[in-house]
Structures are given as C-alpha cells and as structure tokens.
PDB file of C-alpha atoms in Angstrom:
ATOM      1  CA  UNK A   1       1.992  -2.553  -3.935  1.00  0.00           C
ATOM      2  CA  UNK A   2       0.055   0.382  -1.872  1.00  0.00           C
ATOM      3  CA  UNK A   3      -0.170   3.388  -3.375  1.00  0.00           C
ATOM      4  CA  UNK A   4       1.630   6.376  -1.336  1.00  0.00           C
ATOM      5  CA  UNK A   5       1.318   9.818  -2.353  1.00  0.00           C
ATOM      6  CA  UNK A   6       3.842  12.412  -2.134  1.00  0.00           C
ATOM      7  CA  UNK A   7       3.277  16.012  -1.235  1.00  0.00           C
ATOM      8  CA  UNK A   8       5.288  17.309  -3.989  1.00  0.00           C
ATOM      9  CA  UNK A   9       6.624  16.750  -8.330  1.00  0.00           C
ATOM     10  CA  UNK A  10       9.939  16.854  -7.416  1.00  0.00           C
ATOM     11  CA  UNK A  11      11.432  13.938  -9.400  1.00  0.00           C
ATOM     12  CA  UNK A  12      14.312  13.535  -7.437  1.00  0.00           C
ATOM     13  CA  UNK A  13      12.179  12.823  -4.208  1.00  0.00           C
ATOM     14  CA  UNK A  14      10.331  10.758  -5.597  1.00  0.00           C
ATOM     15  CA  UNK A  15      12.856   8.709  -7.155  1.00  0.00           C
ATOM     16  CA  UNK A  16      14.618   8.802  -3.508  1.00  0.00           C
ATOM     17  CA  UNK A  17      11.622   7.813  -1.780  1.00  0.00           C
ATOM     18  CA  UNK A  18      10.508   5.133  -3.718  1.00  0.00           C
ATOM     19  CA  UNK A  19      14.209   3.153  -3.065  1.00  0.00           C
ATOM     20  CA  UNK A  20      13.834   3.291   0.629  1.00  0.00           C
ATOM     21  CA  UNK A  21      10.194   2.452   0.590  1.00  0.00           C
ATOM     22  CA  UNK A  22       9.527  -0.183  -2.373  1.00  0.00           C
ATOM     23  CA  UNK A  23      10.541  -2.991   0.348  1.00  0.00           C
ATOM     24  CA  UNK A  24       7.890  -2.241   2.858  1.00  0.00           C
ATOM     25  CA  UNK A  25       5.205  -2.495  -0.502  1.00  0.00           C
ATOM     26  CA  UNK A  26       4.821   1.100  -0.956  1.00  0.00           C
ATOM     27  CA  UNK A  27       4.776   3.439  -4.513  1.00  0.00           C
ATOM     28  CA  UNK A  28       5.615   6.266  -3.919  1.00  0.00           C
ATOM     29  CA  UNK A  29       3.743   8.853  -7.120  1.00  0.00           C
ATOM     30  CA  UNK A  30       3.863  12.233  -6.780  1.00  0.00           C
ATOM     31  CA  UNK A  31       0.816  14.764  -6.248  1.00  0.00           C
ATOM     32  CA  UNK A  32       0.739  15.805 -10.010  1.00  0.00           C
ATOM     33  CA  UNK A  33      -0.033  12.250 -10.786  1.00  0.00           C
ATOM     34  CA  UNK A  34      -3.150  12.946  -9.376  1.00  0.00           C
ATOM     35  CA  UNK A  35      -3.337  16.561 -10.488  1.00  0.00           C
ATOM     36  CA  UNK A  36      -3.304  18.095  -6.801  1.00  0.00           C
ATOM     37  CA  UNK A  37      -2.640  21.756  -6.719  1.00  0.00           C
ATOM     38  CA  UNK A  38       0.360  22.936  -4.766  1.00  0.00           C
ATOM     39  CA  UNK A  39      -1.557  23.642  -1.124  1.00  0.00           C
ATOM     40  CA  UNK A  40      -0.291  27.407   0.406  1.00  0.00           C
ATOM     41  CA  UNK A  41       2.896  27.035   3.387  1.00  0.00           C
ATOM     42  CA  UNK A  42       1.226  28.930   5.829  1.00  0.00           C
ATOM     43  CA  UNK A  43       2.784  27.183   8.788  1.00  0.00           C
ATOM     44  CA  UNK A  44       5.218  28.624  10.756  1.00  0.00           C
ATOM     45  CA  UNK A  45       7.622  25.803  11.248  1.00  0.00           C
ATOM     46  CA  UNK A  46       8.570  22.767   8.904  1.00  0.00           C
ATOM     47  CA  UNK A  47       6.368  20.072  11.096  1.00  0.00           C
ATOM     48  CA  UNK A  48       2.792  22.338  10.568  1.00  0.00           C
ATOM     49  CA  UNK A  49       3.997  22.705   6.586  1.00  0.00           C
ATOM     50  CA  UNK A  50       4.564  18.884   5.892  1.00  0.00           C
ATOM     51  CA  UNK A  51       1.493  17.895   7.759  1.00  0.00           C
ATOM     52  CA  UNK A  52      -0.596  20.971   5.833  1.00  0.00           C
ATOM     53  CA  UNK A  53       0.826  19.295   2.526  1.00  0.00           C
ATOM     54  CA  UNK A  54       0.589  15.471   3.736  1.00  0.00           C
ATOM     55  CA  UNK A  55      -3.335  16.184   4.924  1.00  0.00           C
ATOM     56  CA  UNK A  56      -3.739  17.921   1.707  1.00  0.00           C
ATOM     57  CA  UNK A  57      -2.837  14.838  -0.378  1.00  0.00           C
ATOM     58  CA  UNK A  58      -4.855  12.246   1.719  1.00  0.00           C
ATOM     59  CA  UNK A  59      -7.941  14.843   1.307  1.00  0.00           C
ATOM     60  CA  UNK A  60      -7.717  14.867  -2.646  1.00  0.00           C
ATOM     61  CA  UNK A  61      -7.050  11.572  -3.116  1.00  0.00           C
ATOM     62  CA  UNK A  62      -8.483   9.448  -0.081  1.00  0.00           C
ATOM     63  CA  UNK A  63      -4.416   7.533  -0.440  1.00  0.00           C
ATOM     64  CA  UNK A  64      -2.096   7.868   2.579  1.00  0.00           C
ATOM     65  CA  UNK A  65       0.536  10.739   1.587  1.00  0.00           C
ATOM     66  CA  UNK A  66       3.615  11.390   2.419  1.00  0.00           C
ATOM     67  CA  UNK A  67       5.005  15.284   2.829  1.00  0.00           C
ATOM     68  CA  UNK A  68       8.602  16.694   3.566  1.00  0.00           C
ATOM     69  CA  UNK A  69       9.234  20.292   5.091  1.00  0.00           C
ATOM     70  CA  UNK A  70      12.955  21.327   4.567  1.00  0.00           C
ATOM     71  CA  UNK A  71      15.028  23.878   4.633  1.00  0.00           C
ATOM     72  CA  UNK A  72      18.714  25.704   5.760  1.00  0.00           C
ATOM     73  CA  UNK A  73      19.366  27.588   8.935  1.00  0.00           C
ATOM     74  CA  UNK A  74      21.823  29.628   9.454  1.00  0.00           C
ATOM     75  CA  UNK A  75      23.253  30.428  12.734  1.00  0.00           C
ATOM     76  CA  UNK A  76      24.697  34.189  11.803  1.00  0.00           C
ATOM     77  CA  UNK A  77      20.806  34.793  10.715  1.00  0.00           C
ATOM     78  CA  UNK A  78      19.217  33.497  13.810  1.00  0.00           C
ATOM     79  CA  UNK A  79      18.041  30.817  11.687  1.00  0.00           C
ATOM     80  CA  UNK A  80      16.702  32.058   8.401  1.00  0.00           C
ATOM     81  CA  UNK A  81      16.363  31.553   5.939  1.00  0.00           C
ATOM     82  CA  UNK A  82      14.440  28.102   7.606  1.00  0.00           C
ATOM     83  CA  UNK A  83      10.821  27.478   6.433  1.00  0.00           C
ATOM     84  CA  UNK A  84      11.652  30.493   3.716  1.00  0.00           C
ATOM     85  CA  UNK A  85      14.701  28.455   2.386  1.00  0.00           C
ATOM     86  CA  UNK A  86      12.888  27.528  -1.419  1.00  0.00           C
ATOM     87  CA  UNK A  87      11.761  31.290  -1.721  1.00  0.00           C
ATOM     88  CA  UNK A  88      14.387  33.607   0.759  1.00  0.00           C
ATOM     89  CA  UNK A  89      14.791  35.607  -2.686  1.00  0.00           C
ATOM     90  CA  UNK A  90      11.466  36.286  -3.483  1.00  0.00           C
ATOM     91  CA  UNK A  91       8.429  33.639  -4.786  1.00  0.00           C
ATOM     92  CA  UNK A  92       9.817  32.465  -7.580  1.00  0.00           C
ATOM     93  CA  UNK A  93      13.541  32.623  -6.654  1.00  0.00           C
ATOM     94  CA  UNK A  94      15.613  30.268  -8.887  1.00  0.00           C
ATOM     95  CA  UNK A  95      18.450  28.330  -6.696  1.00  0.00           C
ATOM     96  CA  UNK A  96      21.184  30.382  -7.884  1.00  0.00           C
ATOM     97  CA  UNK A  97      19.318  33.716  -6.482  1.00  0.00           C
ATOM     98  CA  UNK A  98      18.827  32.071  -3.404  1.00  0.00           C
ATOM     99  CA  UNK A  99      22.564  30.784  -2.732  1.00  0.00           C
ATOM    100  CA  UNK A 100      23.735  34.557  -4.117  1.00  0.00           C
ATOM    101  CA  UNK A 101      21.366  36.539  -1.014  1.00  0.00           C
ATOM    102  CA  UNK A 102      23.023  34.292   1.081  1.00  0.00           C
ATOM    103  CA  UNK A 103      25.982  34.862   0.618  1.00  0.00           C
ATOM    104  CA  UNK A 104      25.537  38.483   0.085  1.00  0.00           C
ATOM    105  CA  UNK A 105      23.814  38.410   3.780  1.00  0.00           C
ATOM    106  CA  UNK A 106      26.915  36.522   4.723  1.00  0.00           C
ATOM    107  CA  UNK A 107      29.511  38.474   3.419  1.00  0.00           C
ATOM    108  CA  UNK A 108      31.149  40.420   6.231  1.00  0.00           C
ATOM    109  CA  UNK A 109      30.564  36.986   8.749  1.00  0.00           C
ATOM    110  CA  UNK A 110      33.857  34.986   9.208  1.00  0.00           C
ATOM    111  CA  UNK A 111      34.799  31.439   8.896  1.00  0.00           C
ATOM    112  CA  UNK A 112      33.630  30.611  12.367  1.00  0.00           C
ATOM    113  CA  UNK A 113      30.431  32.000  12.920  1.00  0.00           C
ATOM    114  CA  UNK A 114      29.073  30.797   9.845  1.00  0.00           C
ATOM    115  CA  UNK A 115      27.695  27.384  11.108  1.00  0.00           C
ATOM    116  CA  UNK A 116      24.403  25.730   9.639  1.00  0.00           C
ATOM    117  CA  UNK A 117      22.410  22.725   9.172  1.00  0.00           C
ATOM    118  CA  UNK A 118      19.956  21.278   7.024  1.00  0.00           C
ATOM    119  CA  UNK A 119      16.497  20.469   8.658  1.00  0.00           C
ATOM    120  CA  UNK A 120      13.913  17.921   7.326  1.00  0.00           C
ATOM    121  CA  UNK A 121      10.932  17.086   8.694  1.00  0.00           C
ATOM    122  CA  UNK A 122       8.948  14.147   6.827  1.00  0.00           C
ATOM    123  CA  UNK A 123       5.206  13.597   7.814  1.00  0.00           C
ATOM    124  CA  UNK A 124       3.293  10.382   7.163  1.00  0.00           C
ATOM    125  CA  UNK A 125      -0.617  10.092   7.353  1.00  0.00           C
ATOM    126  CA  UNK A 126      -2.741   6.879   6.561  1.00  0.00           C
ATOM    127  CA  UNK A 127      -5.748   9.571   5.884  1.00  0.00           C
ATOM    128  CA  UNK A 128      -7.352  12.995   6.259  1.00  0.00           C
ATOM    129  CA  UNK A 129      -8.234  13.126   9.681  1.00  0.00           C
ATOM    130  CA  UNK A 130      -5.152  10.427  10.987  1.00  0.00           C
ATOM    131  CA  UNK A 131      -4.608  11.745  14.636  1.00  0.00           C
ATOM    132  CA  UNK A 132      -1.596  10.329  14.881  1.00  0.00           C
ATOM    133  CA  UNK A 133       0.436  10.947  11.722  1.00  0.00           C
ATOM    134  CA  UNK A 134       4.500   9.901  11.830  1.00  0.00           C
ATOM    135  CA  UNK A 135       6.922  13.030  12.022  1.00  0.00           C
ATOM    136  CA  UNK A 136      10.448  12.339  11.503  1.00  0.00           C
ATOM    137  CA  UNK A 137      12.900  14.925  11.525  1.00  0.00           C
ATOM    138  CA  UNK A 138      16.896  14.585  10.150  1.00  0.00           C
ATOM    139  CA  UNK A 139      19.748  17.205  10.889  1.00  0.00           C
ATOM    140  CA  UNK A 140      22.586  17.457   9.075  1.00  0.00           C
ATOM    141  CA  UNK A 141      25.086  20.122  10.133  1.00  0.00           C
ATOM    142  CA  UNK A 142      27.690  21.895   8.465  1.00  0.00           C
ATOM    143  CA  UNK A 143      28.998  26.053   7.401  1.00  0.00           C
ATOM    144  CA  UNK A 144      28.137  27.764   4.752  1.00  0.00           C
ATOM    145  CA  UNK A 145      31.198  28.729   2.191  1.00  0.00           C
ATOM    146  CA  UNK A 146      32.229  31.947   0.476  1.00  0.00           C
ATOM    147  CA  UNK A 147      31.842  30.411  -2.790  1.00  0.00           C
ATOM    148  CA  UNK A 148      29.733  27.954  -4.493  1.00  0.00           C
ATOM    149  CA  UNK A 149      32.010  24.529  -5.347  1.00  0.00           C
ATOM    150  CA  UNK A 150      30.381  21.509  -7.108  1.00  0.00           C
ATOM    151  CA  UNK A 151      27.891  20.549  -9.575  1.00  0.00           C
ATOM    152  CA  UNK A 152      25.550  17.701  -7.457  1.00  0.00           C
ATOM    153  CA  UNK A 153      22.655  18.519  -5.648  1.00  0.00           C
ATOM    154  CA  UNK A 154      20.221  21.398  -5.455  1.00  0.00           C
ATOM    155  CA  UNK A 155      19.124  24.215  -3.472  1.00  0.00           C
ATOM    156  CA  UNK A 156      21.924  25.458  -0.917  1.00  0.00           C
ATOM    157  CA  UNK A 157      24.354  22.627  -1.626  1.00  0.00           C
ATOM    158  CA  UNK A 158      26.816  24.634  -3.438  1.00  0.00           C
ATOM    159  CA  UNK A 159      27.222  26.435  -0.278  1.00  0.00           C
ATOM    160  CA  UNK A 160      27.110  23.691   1.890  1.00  0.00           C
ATOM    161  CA  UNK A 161      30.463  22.261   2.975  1.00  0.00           C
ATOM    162  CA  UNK A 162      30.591  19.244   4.539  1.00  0.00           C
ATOM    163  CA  UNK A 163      33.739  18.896   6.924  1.00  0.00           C
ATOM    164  CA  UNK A 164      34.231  15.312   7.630  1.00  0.00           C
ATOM    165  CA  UNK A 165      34.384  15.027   3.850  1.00  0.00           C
ATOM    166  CA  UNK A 166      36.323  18.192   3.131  1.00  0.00           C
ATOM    167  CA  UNK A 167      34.066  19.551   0.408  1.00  0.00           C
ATOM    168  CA  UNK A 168      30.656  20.785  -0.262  1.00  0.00           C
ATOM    169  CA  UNK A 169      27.536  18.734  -0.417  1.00  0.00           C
ATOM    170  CA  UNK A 170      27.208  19.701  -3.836  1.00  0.00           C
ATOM    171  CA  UNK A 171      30.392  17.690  -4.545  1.00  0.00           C
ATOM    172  CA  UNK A 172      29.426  14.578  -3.195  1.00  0.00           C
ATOM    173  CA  UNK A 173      28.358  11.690  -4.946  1.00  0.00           C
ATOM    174  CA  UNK A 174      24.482  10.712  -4.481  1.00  0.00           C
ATOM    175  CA  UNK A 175      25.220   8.007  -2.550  1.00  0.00           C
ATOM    176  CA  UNK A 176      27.208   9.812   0.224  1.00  0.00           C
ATOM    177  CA  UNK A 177      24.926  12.288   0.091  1.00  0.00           C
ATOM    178  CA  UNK A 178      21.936  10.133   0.790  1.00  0.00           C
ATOM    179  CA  UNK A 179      23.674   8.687   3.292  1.00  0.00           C
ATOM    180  CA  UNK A 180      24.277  11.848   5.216  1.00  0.00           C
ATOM    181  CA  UNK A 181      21.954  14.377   4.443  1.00  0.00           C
ATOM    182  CA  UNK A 182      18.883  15.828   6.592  1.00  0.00           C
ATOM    183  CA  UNK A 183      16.434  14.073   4.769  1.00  0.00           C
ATOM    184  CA  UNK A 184      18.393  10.775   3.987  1.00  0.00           C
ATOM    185  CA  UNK A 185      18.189  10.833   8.363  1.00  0.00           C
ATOM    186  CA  UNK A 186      14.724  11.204   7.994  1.00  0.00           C
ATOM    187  CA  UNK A 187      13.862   8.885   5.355  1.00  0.00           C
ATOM    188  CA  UNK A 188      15.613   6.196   7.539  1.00  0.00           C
ATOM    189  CA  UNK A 189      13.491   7.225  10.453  1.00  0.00           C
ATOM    190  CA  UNK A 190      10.036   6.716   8.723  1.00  0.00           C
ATOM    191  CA  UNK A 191      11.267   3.309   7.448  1.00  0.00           C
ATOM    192  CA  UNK A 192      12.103   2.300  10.942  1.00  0.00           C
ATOM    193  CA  UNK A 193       8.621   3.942  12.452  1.00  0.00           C
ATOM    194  CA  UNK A 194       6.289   2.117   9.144  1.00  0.00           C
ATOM    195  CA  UNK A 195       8.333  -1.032   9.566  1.00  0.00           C
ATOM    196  CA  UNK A 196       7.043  -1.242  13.561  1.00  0.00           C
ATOM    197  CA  UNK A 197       3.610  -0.200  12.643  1.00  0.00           C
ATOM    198  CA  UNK A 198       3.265  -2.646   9.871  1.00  0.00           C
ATOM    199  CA  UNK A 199       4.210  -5.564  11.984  1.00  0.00           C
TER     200      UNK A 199
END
C-alpha cells in the first residue's frame, strides 16, 4: 500500500477517503499521524486553500498528500459564508453557532431566494513542488431551511435540505449522502483522474 497523507484529523474524512481509495493501493492517514501543524487558510478561494494544505503535507513529510477545501454558499449572501464556512461565527465557532448566524442572517429571506450549494474542491500532489497537482471540484445544490431537522452529518447539514429527497442532508443515511454530496462528487473525480494516471 502507498502511503497518502491527508491535509486534515478529521476522522470522518479519513475514514471516507480511505473506502474510495484502498482499491487504487492508497492509505489514506491523516496529518496528525505525522504531527503536522494545522498550516494558516490564507487563500482566497477553496482551490489556493487545498493546494496551501496539500503542499504543506508533501513538504513535512516528503508523502504525496491529499487536501479538501469546502464550504456553503449562499445565494441571499452573495456567496458567504464560502471559504469562511468552518469559522463564519468567529475562530473557534462550534457547528451549532455557525448554523444559528445563518439563519439569523437568513431570517427575513423567503423560501425562494434562499438557494445554496455545497462546494468541494479536493487537491492531489505526488510532492512539494508537483506542477501539476489534480483539482477536483463537486457541487451539490440545495436551500437552506428555517430550522435545523436531523441528527447525521456535520457542519451546515441541519440546514441543508435536499429536495429530490424531501429532507435535509442531515437526515440522510451515510450512504445517500456519500452518494450525493459535494465532496462524495469530488472524491469520485480524483478516483477517475489517479486511476488514468496510474495506468
């Protein structure tokens, strides 16, 4: 198996990534594995964030890495909260605080104008100085609710309802979720891209 190292701790990633990419002889570990400090988003979009974070990985480790930039934007906000989506209530902004701005931003928008999707943006580098890293990059579109509904998922999902399955994403089951979601497009995307290149 070749080591791959992801840009971040979060378990559920990492859990997510290692299904899709165990057939193509990757492990996936993530970056406190190798006790890599957190590197500073100072790009302005998702693609300059996951390649910061990917290049950050390969550079402490000399392993290819793997980083994912994602976020929420909503329409009514002319896109925000976007690149700010983990922290849109301050640095350390727990989930819940997060989905309650929202919604207190939201609160005098109607039904119709409040449309938003899910963005992911996945970058793959072999190493350090790879000119020509992959960047994949999975929508998922849907409108944010009045209420939070559900108990799965993380981040905005409470919020985020899902029309052609007439509930939140929060209330779907992994599965469907993985199936569907932003990054789940994205993840599907890199395997297509590393299976090509490692023909």
């Amino acid at each position: 198996m070749k080591t791959l190292v992801l840009a971040s701790n979060n378990k559920g990633k990492v859990s997510e990534f290692n299904a899709l990419l165990s057939d193509l002889g990757f492990e996936v570990f993530p970056q406190g594995h190798f006790n890599i400090p957190s590197v500073e988003e100072t790009g302005l979009t998702f693609v300059e964030n996951a390649i910061l974070k990917a290049r950050a990985a390969c550079q402490a480790t000399n392993l290819p890495a793997l980083a994912d930039d994602s976020g929420i934007e909503i329409d009514a906000l002319n896109g925000a909260p976007g690149i700010y989506s983990a922290r849109f209530a301050g640095e350390n902004a727990t989930d819940e605080q997060n989905n309650q701005l929202l919604l207190e931003k939201l609160k005098e928008t109607p039904k119709e104008k409040r449309t938003a999707r899910y963005q992911c943006v996945l970058v793959y580098m072999r190493h350090a100085l790879d000119p020509t890293p992959l960047i994949c990059q999975g929508t998922w579109e849907g409108t944010i609710l009045f209420e939070p509904r559900g108990n799965n998922g993380f981040g905005y999902d409470p919020l985020f309802y899902v029309p052609e399955h007439n509930c939140s994403s929060a209330e779907l089951s992994p599965e469907i979720k993985n199936a569907l979601s932003h990054r789940g497009k994205a993840l599907h995307l890199l395997h297509e891209q590393l299976l090509l290149r490692n023909r």
